[in-house]
XYZ file of C-alpha atoms in Angstrom:
635
model
C -10.988 106.595 19.912
C -12.776 103.325 20.634
C -10.669 100.798 19.019
C -12.975 97.191 17.505
C -11.535 94.688 17.624
C -14.048 93.715 14.044
C -13.965 96.459 12.092
C -10.165 96.275 12.785
C -9.999 93.021 10.658
C -12.275 93.942 8.876
C -10.529 97.681 7.811
C -7.555 95.403 8.157
C -8.842 93.475 4.584
C -9.606 96.987 3.109
C -6.661 97.752 3.591
C -5.276 94.099 1.302
C -7.239 94.806 -1.200
C -5.667 98.435 -2.283
C -2.726 97.517 -1.760
C -3.544 95.118 -4.262
C -4.900 98.007 -6.477
C -2.508 99.561 -5.902
C 0.060 97.186 -6.531
C -1.038 96.573 -10.146
C -0.484 99.977 -10.828
C 2.579 100.305 -9.580
C 3.103 96.895 -12.338
C 1.500 99.190 -14.243
C 3.180 102.034 -14.730
C 6.261 99.730 -15.047
C 5.296 97.751 -18.001
C 4.809 101.258 -19.137
C 8.146 102.603 -18.791
C 10.198 99.826 -19.794
C 8.017 99.408 -22.889
C 8.807 103.765 -23.706
C 12.721 102.910 -22.329
C 13.307 99.660 -24.630
C 11.507 101.010 -28.032
C 13.863 104.476 -27.184
C 16.982 102.083 -27.175
C 15.264 99.511 -29.873
C 14.357 101.558 -32.186
C 15.661 101.103 -36.091
C 17.213 103.071 -38.880
C 14.912 105.152 -40.961
C 14.562 108.469 -42.718
C 13.825 111.440 -41.113
C 10.101 113.334 -43.061
C 11.433 116.470 -41.544
C 15.021 116.376 -42.954
C 15.232 113.264 -45.758
C 18.334 112.209 -42.850
C 19.332 108.732 -41.836
C 18.930 108.160 -37.938
C 18.478 105.777 -35.779
C 14.198 106.335 -35.615
C 12.071 104.920 -32.018
C 9.133 102.566 -32.840
C 6.622 103.865 -30.561
C 4.054 101.127 -31.296
C 5.614 97.917 -31.997
C 3.665 95.500 -29.593
C 5.678 91.947 -29.945
C 8.269 94.399 -27.756
C 5.167 95.168 -25.751
C 4.773 91.301 -25.061
C 8.413 90.705 -24.461
C 8.254 93.722 -21.140
C 5.098 92.519 -20.081
C 6.237 89.017 -19.270
C 9.891 90.483 -18.353
C 8.515 93.590 -15.471
C 5.917 90.708 -15.062
C 8.022 87.814 -14.096
C 10.410 89.642 -12.533
C 8.145 91.889 -10.721
C 5.716 89.156 -9.832
C 8.758 86.289 -9.459
C 10.137 88.359 -7.162
C 7.277 89.125 -4.438
C 6.794 85.331 -4.646
C 10.490 84.365 -3.883
C 10.468 87.191 -0.712
C 6.551 86.195 0.402
C 7.632 82.056 0.053
C 10.220 82.936 2.354
C 8.380 85.568 4.507
C 6.051 81.906 5.180
C 7.402 80.933 7.635
C 5.939 83.502 9.871
C 7.375 86.096 12.107
C 10.644 84.209 13.636
C 11.670 84.646 9.865
C 11.684 89.038 10.048
C 12.546 88.100 13.523
C 15.988 86.773 11.869
C 16.840 88.937 9.559
C 16.650 92.612 11.501
C 19.695 90.411 13.172
C 17.216 89.071 16.498
C 17.950 86.429 19.263
C 15.514 84.601 20.735
C 14.992 85.222 24.955
C 15.536 82.378 26.259
C 12.788 81.676 29.094
C 14.008 80.924 31.856
C 17.223 83.220 30.913
C 17.543 85.544 34.993
C 18.854 88.921 33.322
C 16.700 90.971 34.886
C 16.145 93.962 32.258
C 15.457 90.681 29.782
C 13.549 89.406 32.368
C 11.138 91.777 33.406
C 10.665 92.086 29.212
C 9.596 88.814 28.853
C 7.194 88.187 32.175
C 5.774 91.928 31.107
C 4.539 89.684 27.332
C 3.823 86.632 29.412
C 1.628 88.993 31.083
C -0.246 90.738 27.685
C -0.319 87.518 26.716
C -2.235 86.158 28.718
C -4.509 88.990 29.558
C -5.202 88.970 25.736
C -5.762 85.171 25.087
C -3.700 84.461 22.428
C -0.457 81.711 22.989
C 2.516 83.957 24.323
C 4.764 85.430 21.262
C 7.925 83.959 21.431
C 10.452 87.433 22.266
C 13.392 88.399 19.938
C 16.089 91.620 21.071
C 17.960 92.858 18.626
C 21.730 92.739 20.803
C 22.686 95.371 18.160
C 19.844 98.178 18.090
C 20.656 100.395 20.578
C 17.642 102.502 19.418
C 14.491 102.847 21.142
C 12.405 100.430 18.839
C 10.248 97.018 18.887
C 8.293 95.551 16.606
C 5.009 92.411 15.833
C 5.783 90.058 13.038
C 3.606 86.915 11.787
C 0.555 86.298 9.780
C -1.425 85.048 12.381
C -1.433 84.704 16.039
C 0.011 81.134 16.061
C 3.439 81.975 13.904
C 3.308 86.532 15.820
C 6.520 86.909 16.905
C 7.868 89.985 19.765
C 10.889 91.986 17.999
C 12.964 94.195 21.162
C 16.023 97.056 20.614
C 18.665 97.117 23.183
C 17.548 100.310 23.814
C 14.433 100.344 24.022
C 14.613 97.423 26.770
C 17.188 99.649 28.797
C 15.915 102.617 28.620
C 11.751 101.846 28.965
C 10.582 101.883 32.946
C 7.999 98.537 33.369
C 5.286 100.951 32.941
C 6.678 102.342 29.520
C 7.539 99.001 28.351
C 4.543 97.318 28.916
C 3.268 100.598 27.502
C 4.847 100.291 23.772
C 4.398 95.834 24.119
C 0.478 96.622 24.124
C 0.679 98.383 21.315
C 2.449 95.434 19.249
C -0.339 92.909 21.059
C -2.682 95.650 19.153
C -1.273 94.983 15.545
C -1.387 91.152 16.380
C -4.459 91.308 17.496
C -6.310 93.707 15.025
C -4.942 91.853 11.657
C -2.203 94.147 11.148
C 0.594 91.834 11.072
C -0.416 89.593 8.217
C -0.905 93.035 6.168
C 2.450 94.012 7.063
C 4.244 90.609 6.031
C 2.042 91.537 2.893
C 4.379 94.396 1.952
C 7.436 93.078 2.613
C 6.414 90.491 0.345
C 4.828 92.288 -2.090
C 7.581 95.941 -2.456
C 9.962 93.369 -2.737
C 9.452 92.674 -5.854
C 9.164 96.529 -7.419
C 12.584 96.584 -6.186
C 13.775 94.008 -7.547
C 13.907 95.360 -11.109
C 15.711 98.729 -9.619
C 18.776 95.710 -8.221
C 18.306 94.671 -12.102
C 19.144 97.313 -13.743
C 21.706 98.673 -10.702
C 23.612 94.963 -11.767
C 23.127 95.317 -15.246
C 24.777 99.205 -15.196
C 27.796 98.064 -13.119
C 28.266 94.401 -15.302
C 27.786 97.089 -19.074
C 30.592 99.433 -16.950
C 33.033 96.557 -16.479
C 32.666 95.458 -19.623
C 33.401 98.193 -21.521
C 36.428 99.138 -19.393
C 38.053 95.988 -19.891
C 37.468 96.611 -23.747
C 38.487 100.172 -23.826
C 38.528 103.386 -25.052
C 37.961 102.212 -28.002
C 35.987 99.711 -28.042
C 32.121 100.637 -30.465
C 30.192 97.904 -29.534
C 27.445 98.769 -29.976
C 25.476 96.063 -28.073
C 27.204 98.043 -25.187
C 25.826 100.929 -25.540
C 22.614 99.503 -25.773
C 22.770 97.129 -22.757
C 24.300 100.621 -20.731
C 21.341 102.233 -21.223
C 19.481 99.551 -20.431
C 20.839 99.652 -17.086
C 20.881 103.308 -16.129
C 16.848 102.796 -17.137
C 15.880 99.437 -15.489
C 18.141 101.949 -11.776
C 16.247 105.121 -12.164
C 12.501 103.079 -12.479
C 13.512 101.056 -10.044
C 14.383 104.249 -7.965
C 10.500 104.946 -8.864
C 9.599 102.395 -7.951
C 11.101 102.123 -4.235
C 9.098 106.335 -4.151
C 5.636 104.616 -5.565
C 6.671 101.803 -2.914
C 7.657 104.164 0.202
C 4.199 105.748 -0.079
C 2.350 102.433 -0.261
C 3.775 101.862 2.962
C 3.076 105.575 4.552
C -0.165 105.664 2.511
C -0.874 101.920 4.098
C 0.313 101.666 7.738
C 0.071 105.709 9.685
C -3.295 105.581 10.503
C -3.064 101.935 11.953
C -0.469 103.226 14.740
C -2.783 106.044 15.634
C -5.058 103.367 16.157
C -2.466 100.546 18.141
C -1.493 103.451 20.247
C -5.331 103.834 21.234
C -5.982 99.588 21.272
C -2.528 100.195 24.179
C -4.249 102.800 26.330
C -7.664 100.595 26.269
C -4.878 97.876 27.480
C -3.220 99.086 30.540
C -5.370 102.287 31.109
C -2.246 103.820 31.296
C -1.635 106.424 28.782
C 0.847 108.055 30.336
C 2.796 103.987 29.797
C 3.056 104.451 25.584
C 3.018 108.595 25.628
C 5.947 108.190 27.826
C 8.192 105.747 25.545
C 7.821 108.347 22.724
C 8.970 111.123 24.952
C 11.634 108.997 25.754
C 11.568 108.415 21.960
C 12.314 112.338 20.788
C 14.263 112.791 24.244
C 17.342 109.889 22.899
C 19.886 111.129 20.853
C 19.504 107.996 18.410
C 15.978 108.066 18.958
C 14.360 104.833 17.591
C 16.567 104.336 14.569
C 18.042 100.846 13.457
C 21.383 100.284 11.819
C 20.421 96.858 10.220
C 20.328 96.650 6.524
C 17.962 95.347 6.208
C 15.566 98.059 8.310
C 14.219 99.785 5.077
C 12.044 96.320 4.084
C 11.073 95.851 7.649
C 10.368 100.041 8.240
C 6.465 99.570 8.463
C 6.346 97.249 11.521
C 7.659 99.422 14.068
C 7.201 101.274 16.514
C 9.260 104.357 16.255
C 10.209 105.204 12.634
C 12.790 103.429 11.895
C 15.198 105.100 9.790
C 14.688 108.471 10.381
C 13.131 111.599 8.699
C 11.456 110.253 4.987
C 9.205 112.062 2.416
C 6.876 108.859 3.118
C 7.239 108.354 6.902
C 5.856 104.873 7.660
C 4.859 107.023 10.999
C 2.871 110.238 12.358
C 4.645 112.699 13.802
C 6.518 112.265 16.924
C 4.717 114.186 18.617
C 1.765 114.226 17.379
C 1.110 110.972 18.073
C 1.766 112.354 21.379
C -0.738 114.795 21.715
C -3.567 112.425 20.992
C -2.496 111.070 23.912
C -1.283 113.686 26.356
C -2.874 116.844 25.206
C -0.953 119.051 27.870
C 2.061 117.676 26.218
C 3.877 120.810 24.337
C 7.616 118.946 22.553
C 9.732 116.087 22.575
C 13.060 118.681 22.254
C 14.461 118.679 25.532
C 12.812 115.977 26.826
C 15.877 113.522 28.477
C 16.658 110.296 30.393
C 14.296 109.632 33.245
C 12.175 112.419 32.614
C 9.198 110.753 29.919
C 6.860 112.036 32.321
C 4.466 110.129 35.489
C 3.145 106.903 35.710
C -0.594 108.265 36.403
C -3.088 105.832 35.442
C -6.274 107.453 34.405
C -9.089 107.288 31.891
C -8.593 108.541 28.454
C -12.224 109.885 27.114
C -13.029 106.903 25.138
C -11.560 105.105 26.829
C -13.528 104.525 30.064
C -14.879 100.691 31.126
C -18.276 99.459 30.534
C -20.958 97.963 32.101
C -21.065 94.117 31.052
C -22.956 92.402 29.500
C -23.140 88.624 27.737
C -22.888 90.793 24.431
C -20.083 93.057 26.189
C -17.694 90.417 26.907
C -17.546 89.972 23.255
C -16.721 93.538 22.961
C -13.528 92.162 24.846
C -12.597 90.052 21.760
C -9.041 91.585 20.849
C -9.275 94.114 23.562
C -8.611 93.355 27.168
C -8.701 95.557 29.988
C -6.779 95.943 32.990
C -8.534 93.879 34.926
C -7.093 90.904 32.618
C -4.496 92.022 33.104
C -4.412 92.271 37.043
C -5.507 89.100 36.648
C -2.930 87.363 34.537
C -0.464 88.909 36.931
C -1.887 87.921 39.751
C -1.963 84.022 38.598
C 1.352 83.892 36.502
C 2.138 85.257 40.439
C 0.216 82.399 42.110
C 1.597 79.760 39.648
C 4.898 77.369 41.638
C 8.268 78.313 40.070
C 8.775 74.483 39.066
C 5.293 74.527 36.811
C 6.723 77.940 35.805
C 10.215 76.956 34.807
C 8.571 74.356 33.206
C 6.646 76.354 31.142
C 9.682 77.821 29.358
C 11.344 74.782 27.926
C 9.844 71.899 25.819
C 10.805 68.537 28.038
C 8.890 70.740 30.515
C 5.872 72.280 28.074
C 4.597 68.474 27.251
C 5.672 66.991 31.096
C 2.725 70.120 32.292
C 0.523 69.139 28.664
C 1.081 65.897 29.972
C -0.220 66.572 33.565
C -3.432 68.492 32.462
C -4.506 64.998 31.059
C -4.231 62.727 33.354
C -6.911 61.204 34.941
C -7.703 62.372 38.721
C -8.315 58.265 39.470
C -5.061 57.293 41.141
C -4.394 53.406 39.399
C -5.250 55.155 36.125
C -3.284 58.210 36.245
C -0.516 55.229 37.168
C -1.655 53.591 34.233
C -1.223 56.134 31.866
C 2.392 57.592 33.372
C 3.319 53.459 32.344
C 2.038 54.092 29.037
C 4.142 57.684 28.717
C 7.151 56.088 30.298
C 6.745 53.789 27.139
C 6.519 56.450 24.849
C 7.110 59.159 25.371
C 10.724 60.761 24.929
C 13.342 59.710 27.757
C 12.781 61.617 30.119
C 9.627 63.400 30.172
C 7.372 60.508 31.487
C 9.432 61.157 34.161
C 8.936 65.320 34.547
C 5.704 64.905 34.218
C 5.436 62.372 37.225
C 7.310 65.259 39.224
C 4.986 67.769 38.826
C 1.742 65.109 39.770
C 1.744 66.965 43.100
C 2.270 70.303 42.441
C -0.097 70.333 39.412
C -1.963 69.093 41.574
C -3.045 72.680 43.437
C -3.311 74.794 40.549
C -6.818 76.180 40.087
C -8.938 74.829 36.389
C -9.089 78.676 36.023
C -5.002 78.377 35.536
C -5.095 75.201 33.048
C -5.861 76.995 29.599
C -3.477 79.680 30.815
C -0.488 77.402 31.090
C -1.454 76.499 27.502
C -1.315 79.742 26.286
C 2.322 80.615 27.816
C 3.949 76.607 26.162
C 2.856 77.426 23.293
C 6.447 78.550 22.490
C 8.430 76.023 24.143
C 6.989 73.342 22.120
C 7.363 74.841 18.782
C 10.869 74.660 19.157
C 10.109 70.262 19.011
C 11.804 68.874 16.000
C 9.012 66.908 13.408
C 10.002 63.782 14.224
C 8.907 64.989 18.370
C 6.048 66.870 17.918
C 4.547 63.568 15.599
C 5.226 61.783 19.506
C 3.839 64.143 21.303
C 0.471 64.059 19.286
C 0.749 60.975 19.582
C 0.942 60.896 23.048
C -1.898 63.801 23.855
C -4.171 61.059 21.287
C -3.669 58.907 23.711
C -4.281 60.495 26.785
C -7.275 62.114 26.205
C -8.332 58.766 24.465
C -7.002 56.586 27.472
C -10.277 56.190 29.636
C -12.613 55.447 26.647
C -14.480 58.852 26.965
C -13.274 62.856 25.462
C -14.602 65.284 27.514
C -14.725 69.310 27.118
C -11.620 70.671 28.567
C -9.499 67.378 27.114
C -11.042 68.900 23.298
C -10.471 72.551 24.578
C -6.902 71.523 25.490
C -6.725 69.644 22.297
C -8.304 71.633 19.985
C -5.712 74.872 21.131
C -2.632 72.838 20.754
C -3.982 71.508 17.181
C -4.793 75.447 16.356
C -1.408 77.418 17.190
C 1.397 74.205 16.634
C -0.287 72.464 13.022
C 0.770 75.579 11.141
C 4.030 76.106 12.989
C 3.774 72.034 12.366
C 2.254 70.671 8.674
C 1.313 73.117 5.788
C -1.756 74.083 5.979
C -3.890 76.594 4.016
C -4.032 80.346 4.640
C -7.340 81.600 5.554
C -9.763 83.031 3.832
C -13.826 84.127 3.530
C -15.547 81.802 1.886
C -18.768 82.483 3.700
C -20.651 86.116 3.647
C -23.968 86.018 5.116
C -25.123 83.572 7.584
C -27.778 81.154 5.678
C -24.645 80.047 4.554
C -23.074 78.193 7.585
C -27.352 77.268 9.336
C -26.302 74.531 9.864
C -22.687 74.945 11.870
C -24.464 77.730 13.689
C -26.899 75.186 15.063
C -24.243 73.046 16.214
C -22.643 75.655 18.155
C -25.509 77.123 19.952
C -26.834 73.419 20.209
C -23.461 72.181 21.807
C -23.063 75.197 24.194
C -27.236 74.955 25.708
C -25.792 71.268 26.130
C -22.868 72.031 28.320
C -24.671 74.559 31.179
C -27.984 75.186 31.772
C -29.123 77.353 29.581
C -31.041 74.669 27.680
C -34.494 75.435 24.355
C -33.862 79.815 26.346
C -30.824 80.303 26.262
C -30.707 77.964 22.313
C -33.667 80.504 21.331
C -31.773 83.681 22.633
C -28.962 82.895 20.812
C -30.717 81.928 16.998
C -32.842 85.032 17.540
C -29.658 87.405 17.984
C -29.282 85.692 14.570
C -31.774 85.607 12.396
C -31.900 82.653 11.283
C -35.463 81.625 11.720
C -36.529 78.392 12.277
C -33.155 77.070 13.653
C -33.713 73.438 15.498
C -31.771 72.387 18.665
C -29.794 69.218 17.688
C -29.449 66.572 20.743
C -26.426 63.794 20.847
C -24.271 63.154 18.474
C -25.619 66.040 16.052
C -24.163 68.405 18.312
C -21.339 66.096 19.637
C -17.493 67.143 20.166
C -17.127 65.746 16.263
C -20.016 67.354 14.708
C -17.923 70.928 16.888
C -15.197 70.155 14.896
C -16.243 70.424 11.306
C -18.561 73.193 12.435
C -15.789 75.361 14.015
C -14.375 75.035 10.522
C -16.655 76.010 8.247
C -17.116 79.127 11.086
C -13.711 79.801 10.436
C -14.313 81.086 7.277
C -17.372 83.865 8.348
C -16.568 87.679 7.791
C -15.522 88.999 10.078
C -18.829 91.096 10.609
C -20.695 87.820 10.752
C -18.061 85.939 13.077
C -18.929 88.972 15.492
C -23.146 87.962 15.264
C -21.368 84.252 16.318
C -19.990 85.216 19.322
C -22.346 87.456 20.446
C -25.596 85.139 20.168
C -23.257 82.241 21.429
C -22.593 84.499 24.671
C -25.694 85.497 25.168
C -26.421 80.976 24.308
C -24.002 80.496 27.827
C -25.170 83.411 29.991
C -28.633 83.460 29.550
C -29.132 82.104 33.045
C -27.191 84.701 34.445
C -24.606 82.535 35.456
C -20.577 80.988 33.153
C -19.654 77.718 34.569
C -15.409 76.854 33.927
C -17.039 74.262 31.365
C -18.837 77.243 29.133
C -16.531 80.120 29.456
C -13.547 77.224 28.114
C -15.980 75.859 25.501
C -16.675 79.557 24.802
C -12.834 80.383 24.307
C -12.405 77.142 22.226
C -14.959 78.500 19.998
C -13.280 82.193 20.155
C -9.629 80.557 19.221
C -11.017 78.718 16.418
C -12.510 81.950 15.073
C -9.544 83.335 14.551
C -10.908 85.658 17.891
C -8.066 85.817 20.610
C -10.726 86.047 24.087
C -9.961 87.211 27.394
C -10.232 84.903 29.998
C -14.331 85.442 31.416
C -13.061 87.274 34.794
C -15.087 85.835 37.898
C -17.950 87.972 37.996
C -17.877 88.660 35.191
C -21.980 88.083 32.719
C -22.642 85.807 36.352
C -19.675 84.032 35.469
C -19.103 81.194 38.352
C -15.597 81.500 39.812
């Protein structure tokens, strides 16, 4: 089962539309049920035509009551959903904290925690995404994990204590690869929206339970002799809304199951593509099956987040959010028979091998685009090697806010010694106390870094920069801008670095509008496409030929190459803002054209690869590193 990033994005979009339809259907059904309940309870005093006796009769058509019910249910359900969505807008860390997660420090020395962080960092560098903060669910002995957030920029990884302690490194790597699939393929945004909209449906049941308890309590206070008819109405309303809320919860669980089950199969397949080790994730699933506590969680907030997890977090359920454990394992290990009796330490060998549909292919320019959101074992090996080669002082620095700022400043220091002294003096005056001094201390170890490690370093330090205060972030931004402009010019690396930082930090510190699709045809973004291809052609040696090859892929006849300021960095900023809002299927074509443009001469230099990486990142398409030898890439 090959997993395609762009198709996954389209499927996630369709699933979102389906979610809206199902949610609207649930609200309409609740309006009908609540209307019937209210009419039955209120009714009117009339004469039964068959007997002529006075009795309490329902008035089934009551437009005023219907309007009141529509407004009331809409306010309760809509208000509950909007409240939850607003609460979750802070990103994945909100979900992790609600589940009792503890943020792991990047400088931890506890062996299990260190191994977990190392695996997450390797996955991050290999996939070309910012390293997500890792939360440990200390009180959860069950084996489970989750990814939560709206975008890779605000994603977090959560892991239970049971998973961290029970998994081997290969099994842990398989599970983290599974969660990265949810980050890369748009599942997280769908899952967190699901939490928000279904919360509104549950509010009806909560309101009914509140009315029921209040009515029972007030009835007990008044005593048995009370004949308060209004209290009976409120009691009936409480019982009815509780039942309707139960039905709403039942329907909500069905929605969660229908939306999320197939995505779990796709994430399993992605994990195998990523690690080329089916026994890693299969072993993790087997270990869950043979573990006493399984994958169950005890947090009271588990039910609303159950669809986020790697394994079934609530035990058996009529509408399980995950496929059966044995079915998932058999898709990865066809020779598997049963999870029964799989004891601790017997999850299976950690042999690596290809699975049907996951074998690597030949590398061509357009094949590089196929790697978007689909890193390979070669990228994972490259990431592990890069991290192992980083000086310890730099690796420690990227894990905390002071060091992370110093590393960014160090990447922007000029090679000319006199200019560098002036930049450090400026930092001493404007930066937070101690940061300039630390930047100066890192100059020597950073001078030995290869240029290929610069952008992966940015991926590693983003979590630490998110821990800055608002004032510190504003000062950091100002210092970055001042360093870039200190020599009165902005080169492509400086532009790329600043763009990556803004893409992944701005939403955390500043109000930003959610991404939306504004363009459904390439003709609507003809100008931005010309800017992009012209900038790429100018960055390398492809020239007019590369531009024409890229334009032919887009099918935009008569597209003219731009020169000078028309395709400069300021024009690129504006163009990428527009291109970020095109449909996913069009993003594939744009990136294929870009890849063909830079690789037409058979070589991809560092400047071209960095510009291509910034383009992918700006379009919301995480791009693994272009490896030496890939499409003629220069090392």
